[in-house]
């Protein structure tokens, strides 16, 4: 079943108040208990099946059409109000990433980058004109974005960023030079959110680079062992001219990119639990099917303990994500 066939159903679910956790709860096969306020809100099983049928068959190749179908479903930037986005809750977004990563971490990565690392900074730090220009196309999946922060020499140390932006007063534009690496979506993205140090004030600023700009290239990184359906590459900038209207005016310093990473990690946490649940289901079924000495492996107490430990850890993680999502929706999720 193609994702497009269930678009009306998911849009309805995404926009419903029951995704905030107020509906009659059901565990939907999760390790969380049935009943009570601590259960996960329901996720439409038809949508889960659509993820499996659409994303699972292509585990080694990035399929651009799936991004378009995500947009048709309302999955891209789903917590944003307006601009053609679904406007769901943070809990609803978490459930989407959980279900998607059950099938393939690659497409959850695509979803997280588009929603939290591209659409979020444009919404949070961009101008009204930038939001109107980019967000609707990003929400529909017609435009795919990437997030350029990591550099070859400073993977976990963005404070040592080498990418530089020099302001040209004659053309009222910035000239960007530098390289970003291990960038999800870079080889196929039409829009790059790039962070660079401005030479005039040594402040880190955000820039919106569009494919086709002179001096911009995005070579693909080949030979990955995992996440092969996610296109990963570099952003190489050789004196790329970026007009003033493509600068994110409200982002200065590391607070801008760090806030994007915080939003992305929220969805990643849900997604990791979806992957863990898929591993649990696979392991459980194997121990039921595999027989040794005439009995299934699941009959052994040591195997049972290991499965029980998996269920326990997943349940704890889901409780934490659910609580965090509700705090996020209430505006109380910041670090203390």
Coordinates of C-alpha atoms in Angstrom, one line a residue:
X1 CA 0.0 0.0 0.0
X2 CA 1.5 3.4 -1.0
X3 CA 1.7 6.1 1.7
X4 CA -0.5 8.4 -0.3
X5 CA -3.5 6.1 0.1
X6 CA -3.5 6.7 3.9
X7 CA -2.8 10.5 3.8
X8 CA -6.3 11.6 4.9
X9 CA -6.2 9.2 7.8
X10 CA -2.9 10.4 9.1
X11 CA -3.7 14.0 8.7
X12 CA -6.8 13.5 10.7
X13 CA -4.9 11.7 13.4
X14 CA -2.1 14.2 13.5
X15 CA -4.4 17.2 13.9
X16 CA -6.6 15.5 16.6
X17 CA -6.4 16.4 20.3
X18 CA -6.2 12.8 21.2
X19 CA -2.6 12.8 20.1
X20 CA -1.8 14.9 23.1
X21 CA -2.4 11.9 25.3
X22 CA -6.0 12.6 26.4
X23 CA -7.7 9.7 24.5
X24 CA -8.7 6.4 25.9
X25 CA -5.3 4.7 25.9
X26 CA -4.2 1.6 24.2
X27 CA -0.7 0.1 24.2
X28 CA -0.8 -0.9 20.5
X29 CA 1.7 -3.7 21.2
X30 CA 4.1 -1.5 23.2
X31 CA 5.7 -2.5 26.5
X32 CA 3.7 0.2 28.4
X33 CA 0.7 -1.0 30.5
X34 CA -2.9 -0.8 29.4
X35 CA -5.1 1.9 30.9
X36 CA -4.2 4.9 33.0
X37 CA -2.6 8.3 32.1
X38 CA 0.9 6.8 31.4
X39 CA -0.1 4.9 28.3
X40 CA 0.9 6.0 24.8
X41 CA -1.8 7.6 22.7
X42 CA -3.0 5.3 19.9
X43 CA -1.3 5.2 16.5
X44 CA -3.4 4.1 13.5
X45 CA -2.3 0.6 12.6
X46 CA -3.0 1.2 8.9
X47 CA -0.3 3.9 8.9
X48 CA 2.2 1.6 10.6
X49 CA 1.5 -0.9 7.8
X50 CA 2.0 1.7 5.2
X51 CA 5.5 2.6 6.6
X52 CA 6.4 -1.1 6.3
X53 CA 5.2 -1.6 2.8
X54 CA 6.7 1.7 1.4
X55 CA 10.0 2.0 3.3
X56 CA 11.1 -1.6 4.0
X57 CA 11.5 -2.8 0.3
X58 CA 14.4 -0.3 -0.4
X59 CA 16.8 -0.6 2.5
X60 CA 20.0 0.2 0.4
X61 CA 18.8 3.0 -1.8
X62 CA 17.4 6.5 -1.0
X63 CA 14.0 6.9 -2.6
X64 CA 13.1 10.5 -3.3
X65 CA 9.5 9.6 -3.9
X66 CA 9.1 8.5 -0.3
X67 CA 9.9 12.1 0.8
X68 CA 7.1 13.4 -1.4
X69 CA 4.7 10.9 0.1
X70 CA 5.8 11.9 3.6
X71 CA 4.8 15.4 2.7
X72 CA 1.5 14.2 1.4
X73 CA 0.9 12.5 4.7
X74 CA 1.7 15.6 6.7
X75 CA 4.8 14.0 8.3
X76 CA 7.3 16.8 7.6
X77 CA 7.5 19.6 10.2
X78 CA 4.3 18.1 11.7
X79 CA 4.4 20.2 14.9
X80 CA 4.5 23.5 13.0
X81 CA 1.3 25.5 12.9
X82 CA 0.4 26.8 9.5
X83 CA 2.5 26.8 6.3
X84 CA 0.7 23.6 5.2
X85 CA 2.0 21.6 8.2
X86 CA -0.1 19.2 10.2
X87 CA 0.1 21.1 13.5
X88 CA 0.2 18.1 15.7
X89 CA 1.6 17.8 19.3
X90 CA 5.2 16.8 20.2
X91 CA 3.9 13.5 21.4
X92 CA 2.3 12.9 18.0
X93 CA 5.6 13.7 16.3
X94 CA 7.4 11.3 18.6
X95 CA 5.0 8.5 17.8
X96 CA 5.6 9.1 14.1
X97 CA 9.4 8.8 14.5
X98 CA 9.0 5.7 16.6
X99 CA 6.8 4.0 14.0
X100 CA 9.1 5.0 11.1
X101 CA 12.3 3.8 12.8
X102 CA 10.7 0.5 13.5
X103 CA 11.0 0.0 9.7
X104 CA 14.2 1.9 8.7
X105 CA 16.4 4.3 10.7
X106 CA 17.4 6.0 7.4
X107 CA 14.0 7.5 6.7
X108 CA 13.6 8.5 10.3
X109 CA 16.8 10.4 9.8
X110 CA 15.5 12.1 6.7
X111 CA 12.3 13.0 8.6
X112 CA 14.3 14.4 11.6
X113 CA 16.6 16.5 9.5
X114 CA 13.8 18.0 7.4
X115 CA 11.6 18.7 10.4
X116 CA 14.0 19.6 13.3
X117 CA 17.2 20.8 11.5
X118 CA 15.8 22.6 8.5
X119 CA 12.2 23.6 9.1
X120 CA 12.6 24.4 12.8
X121 CA 15.5 27.0 12.3
X122 CA 13.6 28.7 9.5
X123 CA 10.5 28.9 11.7
X124 CA 12.5 30.0 14.9
X125 CA 15.1 32.2 13.4
X126 CA 14.0 33.2 9.9
X127 CA 12.1 36.2 8.6
X128 CA 8.4 36.0 7.6
X129 CA 9.5 36.1 4.0
X130 CA 11.8 33.1 4.5
X131 CA 9.1 31.2 6.2
X132 CA 6.6 31.8 3.4
X133 CA 9.1 31.0 0.8
X134 CA 10.5 27.8 2.1
X135 CA 8.3 26.2 4.7
X136 CA 5.3 25.2 2.5
X137 CA 7.6 23.6 -0.1
X138 CA 9.5 21.8 2.6
X139 CA 6.3 20.6 4.3
X140 CA 5.0 19.1 1.0
X141 CA 8.3 17.4 0.4
X142 CA 8.9 19.2 -2.9
X143 CA 12.0 20.7 -1.4
X144 CA 14.5 18.6 0.7
X145 CA 16.9 20.2 3.1
X146 CA 20.1 19.4 5.0
X147 CA 21.9 20.8 8.1
X148 CA 25.5 21.8 7.8
X149 CA 27.3 22.0 11.1
X150 CA 29.8 19.1 11.4
X151 CA 33.2 19.8 9.8
X152 CA 36.1 17.4 8.9
X153 CA 38.4 18.6 11.7
X154 CA 35.8 19.4 14.3
X155 CA 33.1 16.7 14.4
X156 CA 32.0 17.2 18.0
X157 CA 33.5 20.7 18.5
X158 CA 31.4 23.3 16.6
X159 CA 33.0 26.0 18.7
X160 CA 36.2 25.5 16.6
X161 CA 34.3 25.9 13.3
X162 CA 36.5 26.8 10.3
X163 CA 33.8 27.7 7.8
X164 CA 33.9 31.5 7.3
X165 CA 31.4 34.1 6.0
X166 CA 32.8 37.4 4.7
X167 CA 30.3 40.2 4.1
X168 CA 30.6 42.1 0.8
X169 CA 29.1 45.5 1.2
X170 CA 29.2 46.2 -2.5
X171 CA 26.8 43.3 -3.3
X172 CA 25.1 43.2 0.1
X173 CA 25.9 39.5 0.3
X174 CA 28.1 37.0 2.2
X175 CA 30.8 34.9 0.7
X176 CA 31.1 31.5 2.3
X177 CA 34.2 29.2 2.3
X178 CA 34.5 25.9 4.1
X179 CA 33.5 22.3 4.2
X180 CA 30.9 20.3 6.2
X181 CA 30.9 16.6 6.3
X182 CA 28.7 13.6 7.2
X183 CA 25.6 15.7 6.3
X184 CA 22.4 13.7 6.0
X185 CA 20.5 14.5 2.8
X186 CA 23.3 16.7 1.4
X187 CA 23.7 15.0 -2.0
X188 CA 20.0 15.3 -2.7
X189 CA 19.0 18.5 -0.9
X190 CA 17.7 21.6 -2.6
X191 CA 18.3 23.7 0.5
X192 CA 21.3 23.7 2.9
X193 CA 21.0 25.3 6.4
X194 CA 24.7 26.1 6.9
X195 CA 26.4 27.5 10.0
X196 CA 29.5 29.7 9.6
X197 CA 31.5 32.2 11.5
X198 CA 31.1 35.8 10.3
X199 CA 34.5 37.5 10.0
X200 CA 33.1 40.9 10.9
X201 CA 32.0 40.0 14.4
X202 CA 33.2 36.4 14.9
X203 CA 29.6 35.3 15.6
X204 CA 28.2 32.0 14.3
X205 CA 25.3 32.7 11.9
X206 CA 22.9 30.6 9.9
X207 CA 22.7 30.8 6.1
X208 CA 20.2 29.3 3.6
X209 CA 22.2 28.0 0.6
X210 CA 20.2 26.9 -2.4
X211 CA 21.3 24.3 -4.9
X212 CA 22.7 25.9 -8.0
X213 CA 24.6 28.7 -6.2
X214 CA 28.0 29.1 -7.8
X215 CA 30.7 27.4 -5.8
X216 CA 28.4 25.0 -4.0
X217 CA 28.9 21.3 -4.3
X218 CA 27.6 18.3 -2.3
X219 CA 29.6 15.1 -3.0
X220 CA 28.2 11.9 -1.7
X221 CA 30.0 9.7 0.9
X222 CA 30.1 6.2 -0.5
X223 CA 30.5 2.8 1.2
X224 CA 28.5 3.2 4.4
X225 CA 27.9 0.1 6.4
X226 CA 24.5 1.2 7.8
X227 CA 21.7 3.8 7.1
X228 CA 22.3 3.1 3.4
X229 CA 18.9 4.4 2.4
X230 CA 19.9 7.8 3.8
X231 CA 22.0 9.9 1.4
X232 CA 25.0 11.2 3.3
X233 CA 27.6 13.6 1.9
X234 CA 29.5 16.8 2.2
X235 CA 28.8 20.5 1.7
X236 CA 31.8 22.2 0.0
X237 CA 31.6 25.9 -0.3
X238 CA 34.1 27.7 -2.5
X239 CA 33.4 31.4 -2.2
X240 CA 29.6 30.8 -2.4
X241 CA 27.7 34.1 -2.7
X242 CA 24.7 34.2 -0.3
X243 CA 22.4 37.2 -0.4
X244 CA 21.4 39.0 2.8
X245 CA 17.8 37.7 2.5
X246 CA 19.1 34.2 2.9
X247 CA 20.6 34.9 6.3
X248 CA 18.7 33.7 9.5
X249 CA 18.6 37.1 11.4
X250 CA 17.6 35.8 14.8
X251 CA 20.4 33.2 15.2
X252 CA 23.7 34.3 16.6
X253 CA 26.2 32.1 18.4
X254 CA 26.0 28.4 19.1
X255 CA 22.6 28.7 20.7
X256 CA 21.0 28.6 17.2
X257 CA 22.4 25.3 16.0
X258 CA 22.3 23.7 19.5
X259 CA 18.5 24.5 19.8
X260 CA 18.0 22.6 16.5
X261 CA 20.0 19.6 17.8
X262 CA 17.9 19.6 20.9
X263 CA 14.7 19.4 18.9
X264 CA 16.2 16.7 16.7
X265 CA 17.3 14.6 19.6
X266 CA 13.8 14.5 21.0
X267 CA 12.6 12.7 17.9
X268 CA 15.7 10.5 17.7
X269 CA 14.9 9.3 21.3
X270 CA 11.5 8.1 20.2
X271 CA 13.0 6.6 17.0
X272 CA 15.6 4.7 18.9
X273 CA 12.9 3.0 20.9
X274 CA 11.0 2.1 17.8
X275 CA 14.2 0.4 16.5
X276 CA 14.6 -1.3 19.9
X277 CA 11.0 -2.6 19.8
X278 CA 11.6 -4.0 16.3
X279 CA 14.7 -5.8 17.6
X280 CA 12.6 -7.2 20.5
X281 CA 9.9 -8.4 18.2
X282 CA 12.5 -10.1 16.0
X283 CA 14.3 -11.7 18.9
X284 CA 11.1 -12.9 20.6
X285 CA 9.9 -14.5 17.4
X286 CA 13.2 -16.2 16.8
X287 CA 13.3 -17.7 20.2
X288 CA 9.8 -19.1 19.7
X289 CA 10.6 -20.6 16.3
X290 CA 14.1 -21.9 17.0
X291 CA 14.1 -25.3 18.7
X292 CA 17.0 -27.0 20.5
X293 CA 16.7 -30.4 22.2
X294 CA 13.1 -30.5 21.1
X295 CA 11.9 -27.3 22.8
X296 CA 11.9 -23.6 21.7
X297 CA 14.7 -21.4 23.0
X298 CA 12.0 -19.3 24.6
X299 CA 11.5 -22.1 27.2
X300 CA 14.9 -21.3 28.7
X301 CA 14.8 -19.0 31.7
X302 CA 18.0 -17.2 30.7
X303 CA 16.4 -16.3 27.3
X304 CA 13.2 -15.2 29.1
X305 CA 15.2 -13.0 31.4
X306 CA 17.0 -11.3 28.5
X307 CA 13.7 -10.6 26.8
X308 CA 12.2 -9.4 30.0
X309 CA 15.1 -7.0 30.5
X310 CA 14.6 -5.7 27.0
X311 CA 10.9 -5.1 27.6
X312 CA 11.8 -3.3 30.9
X313 CA 14.3 -1.0 29.4
X314 CA 12.1 -0.1 26.4
X315 CA 9.2 0.6 28.8
X316 CA 11.3 2.9 30.8
X317 CA 12.5 4.7 27.7
X318 CA 8.9 5.1 26.4
X319 CA 7.8 6.5 29.7
X320 CA 10.6 9.1 29.7
X321 CA 9.8 10.1 26.1
X322 CA 6.1 10.4 26.8
X323 CA 6.7 12.6 29.8
X324 CA 9.2 14.7 27.9
X325 CA 6.8 15.1 25.0
X326 CA 4.1 16.3 27.3
X327 CA 6.4 18.7 29.0
X328 CA 7.5 20.0 25.6
X329 CA 3.9 20.6 24.6
X330 CA 3.4 22.5 27.9
X331 CA 6.5 24.6 27.2
X332 CA 8.3 23.2 30.3
X333 CA 10.9 20.9 28.7
X334 CA 14.0 23.0 28.9
X335 CA 17.1 21.9 30.9
X336 CA 17.0 22.8 34.6

